Short mmCIF file of C-alpha atoms and ligand atoms in Angstrom, two decimals:
data_model
loop_
_atom_site.label_atom_id
_atom_site.label_comp_id
_atom_site.label_asym_id
_atom_site.label_seq_id
_atom_site.Cartn_x
_atom_site.Cartn_y
_atom_site.Cartn_z
CA MET A 106 5.08 29.71 14.23
CA ALA A 107 8.68 29.25 12.86
CA ILE A 108 10.45 28.73 9.68
CA LEU A 109 12.42 25.41 9.89
CA ASN A 110 15.78 24.62 8.38
CA ILE A 111 15.48 22.48 5.18
CA LEU A 112 17.92 19.71 4.74
CA ARG A 113 19.72 19.72 1.49
CA TYR A 114 20.68 16.72 -0.68
CA PRO A 115 23.16 14.95 -0.17
CA ASP A 116 22.45 15.13 3.68
CA PRO A 117 22.58 11.45 4.79
CA ARG A 118 19.53 12.49 7.18
CA LEU A 119 17.19 12.70 4.00
CA HIS A 120 17.64 9.00 3.77
CA LYS A 121 16.11 8.03 7.25
CA VAL A 122 12.80 6.14 7.22
CA ALA A 123 9.96 8.09 9.02
CA GLN A 124 7.97 6.52 11.93
CA PRO A 125 4.06 6.69 12.09
CA VAL A 126 2.45 9.44 14.37
CA ALA A 127 1.06 7.74 17.47
CA VAL A 128 -0.45 10.92 19.27
CA PHE A 129 -2.54 13.66 17.51
CA ASP A 130 -1.64 16.45 19.98
CA GLU A 131 -0.68 20.18 20.04
CA ARG A 132 3.04 19.37 19.25
CA LEU A 133 1.92 17.62 15.95
CA ALA A 134 -0.31 20.69 15.06
CA GLN A 135 2.60 23.00 15.80
CA LEU A 136 4.80 20.79 13.66
CA VAL A 137 2.23 20.90 10.66
CA ALA A 138 1.80 24.81 11.23
CA ASP A 139 5.75 25.26 11.03
CA MET A 140 6.10 23.05 8.09
CA ALA A 141 3.25 24.93 6.23
CA GLU A 142 5.05 28.29 6.96
CA THR A 143 8.43 26.91 5.86
CA MET A 144 6.78 25.68 2.59
CA TYR A 145 5.02 28.94 1.71
CA ASP A 146 8.17 30.96 2.68
CA ALA A 147 10.39 28.79 0.27
CA PRO A 148 8.11 28.93 -1.81
CA GLY A 149 7.11 25.34 -2.39
CA ILE A 150 4.21 23.09 -3.14
CA GLY A 151 4.92 20.17 -0.89
CA LEU A 152 7.11 19.34 2.06
CA ALA A 153 7.92 16.18 4.10
CA ALA A 154 8.82 16.24 7.90
CA THR A 155 11.91 14.26 6.77
CA GLN A 156 13.15 17.49 4.95
CA VAL A 157 13.21 19.36 8.28
CA ASP A 158 14.99 16.54 10.09
CA VAL A 159 11.80 15.19 11.84
CA HIS A 160 11.31 11.60 10.97
CA GLU A 161 7.61 11.13 11.39
CA GLN A 162 5.03 10.37 8.72
CA VAL A 163 3.86 14.16 8.14
CA ILE A 164 3.37 15.87 4.78
CA VAL A 165 2.03 19.20 3.84
CA ILE A 166 0.88 20.06 0.35
CA ASP A 167 -0.70 23.01 -1.28
CA THR A 168 -0.60 22.93 -5.09
CA THR A 169 -2.78 26.09 -5.59
CA GLU A 170 -1.21 29.33 -6.80
CA ASP A 171 -2.87 31.49 -4.12
CA LYS A 172 -2.04 29.34 -1.06
CA SER A 173 -5.65 28.53 -0.40
CA ALA A 174 -5.69 24.70 -0.04
CA LEU A 175 -3.24 23.41 2.64
CA VAL A 176 -3.63 19.70 3.31
CA ALA A 177 -1.74 17.77 5.84
CA TYR A 178 -1.41 14.01 5.33
CA ILE A 179 -0.57 12.18 8.50
CA ASN A 180 0.58 8.36 8.16
CA PRO A 181 -0.44 8.46 4.37
CA GLU A 182 -0.91 4.97 2.62
CA ILE A 183 -1.37 4.42 -1.19
CA LEU A 184 -4.46 2.39 -1.52
CA TRP A 185 -4.33 2.10 -5.27
CA SER A 186 -2.24 3.40 -8.07
CA SER A 187 -3.05 3.45 -11.82
CA ASP A 188 -1.06 1.27 -14.37
CA ASP A 189 -0.78 4.34 -16.75
CA LYS A 190 2.21 6.48 -15.88
CA GLN A 191 3.11 10.25 -16.54
CA VAL A 192 6.53 12.01 -16.67
CA TYR A 193 6.63 15.08 -14.80
CA ASP A 194 9.62 17.55 -14.31
CA GLU A 195 9.96 17.27 -10.55
CA GLY A 196 11.98 19.68 -8.31
CA CYS A 197 12.46 19.65 -4.44
CA LEU A 198 13.27 22.21 -1.77
CA SER A 199 15.89 19.79 -0.68
CA VAL A 200 17.65 19.82 -4.16
CA PRO A 201 17.47 23.53 -5.09
CA GLY A 202 17.77 24.66 -8.56
CA VAL A 203 17.42 21.03 -10.10
CA TYR A 204 14.56 19.83 -12.15
CA ASP A 205 14.24 16.58 -14.13
CA GLY A 206 11.69 14.26 -15.40
CA VAL A 207 10.35 11.39 -13.22
CA GLU A 208 7.87 8.55 -14.34
CA ARG A 209 5.24 7.80 -11.82
CA PRO A 210 1.63 6.42 -11.80
CA SER A 211 -0.54 9.08 -13.16
CA LYS A 212 -3.28 8.47 -10.50
CA VAL A 213 -3.24 7.43 -6.97
CA LYS A 214 -5.83 6.82 -4.16
CA VAL A 215 -4.46 7.65 -0.77
CA ARG A 216 -5.67 7.22 2.77
CA ALA A 217 -4.34 9.42 5.44
CA TYR A 218 -5.16 11.22 8.77
CA ASP A 219 -5.66 14.90 9.31
CA VAL A 220 -4.05 16.94 12.07
CA LYS A 221 -6.93 15.97 14.39
CA GLY A 222 -6.69 12.33 13.66
CA GLN A 223 -9.66 11.94 11.34
CA PRO A 224 -9.04 9.61 8.50
CA PHE A 225 -9.70 10.90 4.91
CA GLU A 226 -9.22 9.46 1.33
CA VAL A 227 -8.17 11.48 -1.74
CA GLU A 228 -8.13 10.29 -5.37
CA ALA A 229 -5.42 12.44 -7.11
CA ASP A 230 -4.26 12.89 -10.58
CA GLY A 231 -1.98 15.51 -12.44
CA LEU A 232 0.30 17.63 -10.42
CA LEU A 233 -1.39 16.38 -6.98
CA ALA A 234 -0.73 12.90 -7.64
CA VAL A 235 3.02 13.64 -8.54
CA CYS A 236 3.39 15.76 -5.36
CA ILE A 237 1.84 13.01 -2.90
CA GLN A 238 3.99 10.30 -4.40
CA HIS A 239 7.22 12.61 -4.16
CA GLU A 240 6.53 13.64 -0.50
CA MET A 241 5.68 9.91 0.45
CA ASP A 242 8.98 9.00 -1.02
CA HIS A 243 10.82 11.42 1.45
CA LEU A 244 9.07 9.48 4.31
CA LEU A 245 10.71 6.30 2.98
CA GLY A 246 14.04 8.14 2.77
CA LYS A 247 14.11 8.45 -0.98
CA VAL A 248 14.94 11.66 -2.94
CA PHE A 249 13.54 12.13 -6.58
CA VAL A 250 17.17 12.27 -7.87
CA GLU A 251 17.44 8.56 -6.98
CA TYR A 252 15.14 7.86 -10.16
CA LEU A 253 17.78 9.62 -12.38
CA SER A 254 20.83 8.01 -13.84
CA PRO A 255 23.92 7.66 -11.66
CA LEU A 256 25.75 10.02 -13.98
CA LYS A 257 23.06 12.81 -13.53
CA ARG A 258 22.80 12.13 -9.85
CA ASN A 259 26.55 12.41 -9.22
CA ARG A 260 26.53 15.75 -11.19
CA ILE A 261 23.83 16.96 -8.94
CA LYS A 262 25.64 15.86 -5.83
CA THR A 263 28.80 17.69 -6.83
CA LYS A 264 27.08 20.77 -7.62
CA LEU A 265 25.23 21.13 -4.44
CA GLN A 266 28.29 20.18 -2.31
CA LYS A 267 30.24 23.06 -4.19
CA GLU A 268 27.46 25.33 -3.40
CA GLU A 269 27.36 24.20 0.19
CA ARG A 270 31.12 24.78 0.54
CA GLY A 271 30.59 28.31 -0.99
CA ALA A 272 27.83 29.24 1.51
CA GLN A 273 29.87 27.94 4.59
CA ARG A 274 32.90 30.11 3.46
CA GLU A 275 30.55 33.22 3.18
CA ALA A 276 29.12 32.50 6.65
CA GLN A 277 32.56 32.19 8.01
CA LEU A 278 33.68 35.54 6.51
CA ARG A 279 30.58 37.40 7.86
CA ALA A 280 31.28 35.93 11.35
CA GLN A 281 34.93 37.37 10.91
CA GLY A 282 33.69 40.69 9.79
CA ARG A 283 31.76 40.92 12.93
CA ARG A 284 34.65 40.01 15.10
CA TYR A 285 37.14 42.60 13.85
C1 QAP B 46 7.69 18.47 -4.93
O1 QAP B 46 8.71 20.57 -4.62
C2 QAP B 46 7.18 18.42 -6.29
O2 QAP B 46 14.59 23.75 -6.87
C3 QAP B 46 7.48 19.80 -4.18
O3 QAP B 46 15.03 26.37 -6.34
C4 QAP B 46 7.85 19.23 -7.36
O4 QAP B 46 7.91 22.36 -3.93
C5 QAP B 46 6.15 17.77 -6.54
C6 QAP B 46 11.54 24.59 -5.09
C7 QAP B 46 7.40 19.27 -8.51
C8 QAP B 46 5.52 17.82 -8.10
C9 QAP B 46 6.28 18.54 -8.86
C10 QAP B 46 12.41 23.92 -5.89
C11 QAP B 46 11.73 25.86 -4.76
C12 QAP B 46 10.12 23.91 -4.74
C13 QAP B 46 13.60 24.46 -6.23
C14 QAP B 46 8.70 21.85 -4.37
C15 QAP B 46 13.83 25.75 -5.77
C16 QAP B 46 12.74 26.59 -5.21
C17 QAP B 46 9.92 22.52 -4.98
CO1 CO B 47 10.96 16.92 -2.10
#
């Protein structure tokens, strides 16, 4: 088990398109286990492989409070989405500290494969429907801030770049502190 590094917006690698998983083997099981550990550690309710710089169609989601219902969605496909929409205040582990409203279909029917390669279908509404659509966007290289206005998106970009520079400076000072 391992906690993986989560890419942060505006990292260009968040815009890569994920490829389907072809082989359901021990390597895939390990990736899913590591993604789950990374998500729970954060803590978050959903994580796409893209966010840990693995460009394969793998998602983990657990929307329960007590971390009791982990589901891995491999090669997910939306079979149907409702005409009615809902607006939900979304966040993202790759966009820390930022939450904003995104409108999406309120219900979706999804087909995916589990970690052993067994196909399954889920009809989701509420938070789970939001989360599935948000994570599937990651596999297409799309981050939720792309639904916001260019003004908001640029403010978010500037804020996160500033935080990133601050973090790098601190890391450098720590390394210097150890040298002298
Ligand atoms: C996607 O997001 C999602 O900013 C999953 O500082 C979000 O787990 C789907 C998180 C909302 C549906 C609704 C975000 C943790 C976690 C942060 C997450 C943060 C710490 C986000
Ligand atoms: Co996200």
